[in-house]
Amino acid sequence: MRALLSGNEAIARGAYEYGVQVATGYPGTPSSEILENIARYPEIYAEWSVNEKVAMDAAIGAAYAGRRALVTMKQVGMNVASDSFFYAVYTGVKGGLLIVTADDPGMYSSQNEQDNRHYARFAKMPMVEPADSQEAKDMVGLGLELSEAWDTPVLLRTVMRISHSGSPVELGQRPPRDNSPVALERNPHKLVSTCLWARDRHPVVEDRLQRLAEYACTVSVNRIEWGDRRLGIVTSGPVYHYAHEVWPDASYLKLGLPYPLPTALIRRFADGVERLLVLEELDPFLEEQIKALGISCQGKALFPLTGELTPAVLVESAAAAGLIAAPPPLPPPLPLPGRSPVFCPGCPHRSTFYLLNRMKNVVVAGDIGCYNLGALPPFDATDTMGSMGASIGVAHGFDVANISDPFVAVIGDSTFFHAGIAPLLNIVHNGGKSTVVILDNHTTAMTGHQDHPGTAVRLGGAPATRVDIADVVQACGVHDVHRVNAFEIKAVRRALKDALAFDGPSVVLVEGPCFFVGPGPAGAYEVDPAACVACGVCFRLGCPAIVRSDEVYPANGKPQAFIDPVLCVGCDMCAQVCGPGAIHPVDEPVSGVEQ
Amino acid sequence: MNDTNFLFVGVGGQGILTASDIVAEVGLAAGLDAKKSEIHGFSQRGGVVESHVRWGQRVGAPVAELGTVDFLVSFELLESARFVEHLRPNAVVITNTQRIIPMSVSSGGYAYPADGDIEKALRSRTDQIYRIDALAVAQELGNPRLVNTVVLGALSWHVPVDAAVWLDVISRRVPPRHLNANRQAFDTGRSS
């Protein structure tokens, strides 16, 4: 049977068909759908772990116990998990351990464009790289077999364009797996990475890598496709298909197992072609290794280091280098207003950023989540944002640097559990006085509403123990804690002011469900044109439902507000900020106006 | 059938990804190879969404490149103009006339482009422009979420695959209780 699967669905299907028993991860675009789809197979234990390092250790533990395990994360998640997979390369595994990294060339939803192929080389573990959904599924099997045969974790590197592209996949069955209790095979000399014993493991790792490089010359996913020998292209991942669009007749060396590099195979290919191109997205990972073999080739001298190498980019670069004829010109694009993502109608984050925008002197250390839209107009509130949990540490840095303006850290609930607790403890321990605003929308919203320790359910829908963030921050030693309803703007304002005035560490816990996990829409609101004075305050809420009316208020000649009834969900925030009381629920009398 | 490239565009939350999934499935059901690729970035709503679908005997890259799109299906009026560079000369453009005002217009200094400017941009590439008020049709049928089925109906008229194949794929994807409404929405779109 054949089905159209995205790369992420195909990886999940691979986990099912190749007998994965334990799957863990932390959500992050473009990886999140892998674990969500694995969770649909009741045969596999699946969990959203609290962060990528915890997910990695849990998968390593499962592999030590002999289970086939898979752990998934986005590319920057690997930075969080790196401390753990480095040791697992030394200890080895027992059950197969597949680490899935979803990279983001083009930076569609990431803070950087790091090329995680370097982690394979850095940690000295083999890596497989699929070019479409069928290969994504197949390489889950290959990766797990390699992992068990060579006693090492294996990296599967996908990219956004594999993860979020769909292509047909041939479906197979899952072999029976034994889930009965299993005894851990104890082997401290191998599994305890104390320097005394780990020293003995390093030569094992180096020897393994060398033998794997020989094996990589024979494995079928590394294959030469001879065509016109005037041009040879070494490539891997989706670029293989892009290149075929531009050079359908060239010779190809397609690397499905690009690390460790199959050097003999590359030499054979290079010897068989007149000109050698290395086409790879982001860093010259293959190119530099190939050049180090003394083989002459071209790559980044002609093709960009940044972004995707889609056929259009290949054509442009190749034409500029004189490799192909220039394509016909395209019509000039029409200058159009941009359309950035925005806080949804009914978003609980709106009140906090509306207020932080008005508190002009307050410096905001932001964090990873939907709420980093607070950096964009009309809020323009956020001053820094770098990585998961960074807000609290950066704010503490502002504190000890003695910056002259008041400052806050702003962090979401899932991000707080992921990486916010340790820096909060650090503030308390070191006598810091930062104010930390925790936006608790009861979900991991940006990546598609996954559970976390503060939710009452876990992946798959089973009930979970809900951890209360206020309890956590108090246990960390913060005693000035302000718990407020996100939808009451005055209460949020008061809490922010009180917390900023407190001479010690403080937390403002702003609670309100993400619209998509909340109770659903209330009735729409409307603007009374007779009462609207076109002051523009409601526009500062940045609500997609509030647009400029075609009518102007005669006294100032400015456009009045209009609420799109299709988009409005009735959160009431605009009614709270409207000075003249011109905004009210549809079919209700205008407040303050006698009937 | 020759290689066929579709590009679906609009604003997050409009059902674009579902529509493009269906078209990819229709291609497979018609016996072709098919691939799709979507860009949705942040999962929260309100940003631009684009989804590519390619049909052919053997499809390579999942993305349709600039100047190669045969069918541009836009769920929002101004977004049709944003993707004009993707159009092959004389491509078919189907655009829902719904306007969703971007924040850059409602609170920034930008203006939503005039109908005439959008039309002119598209006409620089093709005269085959079909407008449909899919939201009004869907609301008339009692459910604004039927917009994407209405649009698919309108698209299907121009694509040489039997309506029965489209309806079969759609019926596999919608809950039985919504089947009749979707069938109606598809037929209305197809005859518009």
PDB file of N, CA and C in Angstrom, chain B residues 70-74 77 80 90-97 119 122-123 126-134 151 154-155 157-158 189 192:
ATOM      1  N   ASP B  70       1.393  26.367 -12.931  1.00  0.00           N
ATOM      2  CA  ASP B  70       0.273  26.297 -13.879  1.00  0.00           C
ATOM      3  C   ASP B  70      -1.028  26.775 -13.242  1.00  0.00           C
ATOM      4  N   PHE B  71      -1.183  26.500 -11.953  1.00  0.00           N
ATOM      5  CA  PHE B  71      -2.408  26.893 -11.248  1.00  0.00           C
ATOM      6  C   PHE B  71      -2.045  27.595  -9.943  1.00  0.00           C
ATOM      7  N   LEU B  72      -2.367  28.873  -9.864  1.00  0.00           N
ATOM      8  CA  LEU B  72      -2.193  29.596  -8.594  1.00  0.00           C
ATOM      9  C   LEU B  72      -3.562  29.696  -7.939  1.00  0.00           C
ATOM     10  N   VAL B  73      -3.672  29.160  -6.741  1.00  0.00           N
ATOM     11  CA  VAL B  73      -4.936  29.194  -6.014  1.00  0.00           C
ATOM     12  C   VAL B  73      -4.724  30.046  -4.779  1.00  0.00           C
ATOM     13  N   SER B  74      -5.323  31.234  -4.762  1.00  0.00           N
ATOM     14  CA  SER B  74      -5.099  32.163  -3.660  1.00  0.00           C
ATOM     15  C   SER B  74      -6.360  32.275  -2.817  1.00  0.00           C
ATOM     16  N   LEU B  77      -7.149  37.844  -1.362  1.00  0.00           N
ATOM     17  CA  LEU B  77      -7.003  38.637  -2.587  1.00  0.00           C
ATOM     18  C   LEU B  77      -5.578  39.134  -2.825  1.00  0.00           C
ATOM     19  N   SER B  80      -2.579  36.773  -3.898  1.00  0.00           N
ATOM     20  CA  SER B  80      -2.429  36.299  -5.281  1.00  0.00           C
ATOM     21  C   SER B  80      -1.333  37.112  -5.983  1.00  0.00           C
ATOM     22  N   ASN B  90       0.352  32.628 -19.072  1.00  0.00           N
ATOM     23  CA  ASN B  90      -0.985  32.104 -19.329  1.00  0.00           C
ATOM     24  C   ASN B  90      -1.459  31.055 -18.309  1.00  0.00           C
ATOM     25  N   ALA B  91      -0.907  31.099 -17.117  1.00  0.00           N
ATOM     26  CA  ALA B  91      -1.343  30.198 -16.046  1.00  0.00           C
ATOM     27  C   ALA B  91      -2.780  30.527 -15.634  1.00  0.00           C
ATOM     28  N   VAL B  92      -3.413  29.571 -14.942  1.00  0.00           N
ATOM     29  CA  VAL B  92      -4.758  29.802 -14.404  1.00  0.00           C
ATOM     30  C   VAL B  92      -4.623  30.329 -12.970  1.00  0.00           C
ATOM     31  N   VAL B  93      -5.285  31.451 -12.695  1.00  0.00           N
ATOM     32  CA  VAL B  93      -5.288  31.998 -11.337  1.00  0.00           C
ATOM     33  C   VAL B  93      -6.709  31.933 -10.796  1.00  0.00           C
ATOM     34  N   ILE B  94      -6.864  31.294  -9.663  1.00  0.00           N
ATOM     35  CA  ILE B  94      -8.173  31.273  -9.009  1.00  0.00           C
ATOM     36  C   ILE B  94      -8.007  31.989  -7.686  1.00  0.00           C
ATOM     37  N   THR B  95      -8.750  33.065  -7.508  1.00  0.00           N
ATOM     38  CA  THR B  95      -8.552  33.799  -6.266  1.00  0.00           C
ATOM     39  C   THR B  95      -9.867  34.048  -5.544  1.00  0.00           C
ATOM     40  N   ASN B  96      -9.824  33.689  -4.279  1.00  0.00           N
ATOM     41  CA  ASN B  96     -10.925  34.006  -3.381  1.00  0.00           C
ATOM     42  C   ASN B  96     -10.876  35.519  -3.152  1.00  0.00           C
ATOM     43  N   THR B  97     -12.029  36.186  -3.158  1.00  0.00           N
ATOM     44  CA  THR B  97     -12.003  37.652  -3.068  1.00  0.00           C
ATOM     45  C   THR B  97     -11.979  38.149  -1.627  1.00  0.00           C
ATOM     46  N   GLU B 119      -5.094  43.159 -10.138  1.00  0.00           N
ATOM     47  CA  GLU B 119      -5.482  42.636 -11.449  1.00  0.00           C
ATOM     48  C   GLU B 119      -4.357  42.871 -12.473  1.00  0.00           C
ATOM     49  N   LEU B 122      -1.381  40.564 -12.038  1.00  0.00           N
ATOM     50  CA  LEU B 122      -1.635  39.215 -12.535  1.00  0.00           C
ATOM     51  C   LEU B 122      -1.695  39.200 -14.063  1.00  0.00           C
ATOM     52  N   ARG B 123      -2.287  40.255 -14.626  1.00  0.00           N
ATOM     53  CA  ARG B 123      -2.447  40.302 -16.093  1.00  0.00           C
ATOM     54  C   ARG B 123      -1.115  40.435 -16.816  1.00  0.00           C
ATOM     55  N   THR B 126      -0.891  36.612 -17.154  1.00  0.00           N
ATOM     56  CA  THR B 126      -1.960  35.757 -17.671  1.00  0.00           C
ATOM     57  C   THR B 126      -3.288  36.512 -17.746  1.00  0.00           C
ATOM     58  N   ASP B 127      -4.153  36.052 -18.648  1.00  0.00           N
ATOM     59  CA  ASP B 127      -5.513  36.595 -18.697  1.00  0.00           C
ATOM     60  C   ASP B 127      -6.509  35.641 -18.054  1.00  0.00           C
ATOM     61  N   GLN B 128      -6.039  34.475 -17.668  1.00  0.00           N
ATOM     62  CA  GLN B 128      -6.957  33.477 -17.098  1.00  0.00           C
ATOM     63  C   GLN B 128      -7.099  33.687 -15.590  1.00  0.00           C
ATOM     64  N   ILE B 129      -7.877  34.691 -15.231  1.00  0.00           N
ATOM     65  CA  ILE B 129      -8.039  35.037 -13.812  1.00  0.00           C
ATOM     66  C   ILE B 129      -9.496  34.799 -13.428  1.00  0.00           C
ATOM     67  N   TYR B 130      -9.701  33.971 -12.452  1.00  0.00           N
ATOM     68  CA  TYR B 130     -11.064  33.640 -12.018  1.00  0.00           C
ATOM     69  C   TYR B 130     -11.237  34.041 -10.558  1.00  0.00           C
ATOM     70  N   ARG B 131     -12.210  34.907 -10.294  1.00  0.00           N
ATOM     71  CA  ARG B 131     -12.452  35.361  -8.934  1.00  0.00           C
ATOM     72  C   ARG B 131     -13.678  34.654  -8.380  1.00  0.00           C
ATOM     73  N   ILE B 132     -13.599  34.316  -7.097  1.00  0.00           N
ATOM     74  CA  ILE B 132     -14.753  33.672  -6.484  1.00  0.00           C
ATOM     75  C   ILE B 132     -14.881  34.160  -5.037  1.00  0.00           C
ATOM     76  N   ASP B 133     -16.102  34.502  -4.648  1.00  0.00           N
ATOM     77  CA  ASP B 133     -16.327  34.902  -3.253  1.00  0.00           C
ATOM     78  C   ASP B 133     -16.666  33.640  -2.470  1.00  0.00           C
ATOM     79  N   ALA B 134     -15.626  32.857  -2.181  1.00  0.00           N
ATOM     80  CA  ALA B 134     -15.835  31.533  -1.586  1.00  0.00           C
ATOM     81  C   ALA B 134     -16.393  31.632  -0.173  1.00  0.00           C
ATOM     82  N   VAL B 151     -13.309  26.459  -3.081  1.00  0.00           N
ATOM     83  CA  VAL B 151     -12.164  26.827  -3.932  1.00  0.00           C
ATOM     84  C   VAL B 151     -11.679  25.611  -4.732  1.00  0.00           C
ATOM     85  N   ALA B 154     -13.864  25.085  -7.665  1.00  0.00           N
ATOM     86  CA  ALA B 154     -13.547  26.040  -8.741  1.00  0.00           C
ATOM     87  C   ALA B 154     -12.284  25.606  -9.484  1.00  0.00           C
ATOM     88  N   LEU B 155     -11.274  25.138  -8.745  1.00  0.00           N
ATOM     89  CA  LEU B 155     -10.031  24.685  -9.371  1.00  0.00           C
ATOM     90  C   LEU B 155     -10.289  23.467 -10.255  1.00  0.00           C
ATOM     91  N   TRP B 157     -12.587  22.497 -12.102  1.00  0.00           N
ATOM     92  CA  TRP B 157     -13.147  22.760 -13.426  1.00  0.00           C
ATOM     93  C   TRP B 157     -12.047  22.898 -14.481  1.00  0.00           C
ATOM     94  N   HIS B 158     -10.894  23.373 -14.055  1.00  0.00           N
ATOM     95  CA  HIS B 158      -9.812  23.656 -15.010  1.00  0.00           C
ATOM     96  C   HIS B 158      -8.813  22.506 -15.133  1.00  0.00           C
ATOM     97  N   GLY B 189     -18.678  25.479  -6.188  1.00  0.00           N
ATOM     98  CA  GLY B 189     -17.405  26.046  -6.647  1.00  0.00           C
ATOM     99  C   GLY B 189     -17.133  25.667  -8.089  1.00  0.00           C
ATOM    100  N   SER B 192     -19.145  27.630 -10.574  1.00  0.00           N
ATOM    101  CA  SER B 192     -19.127  29.095 -10.466  1.00  0.00           C
ATOM    102  C   SER B 192     -18.263  29.710 -11.571  1.00  0.00           C
TER     103      SER B 192
END
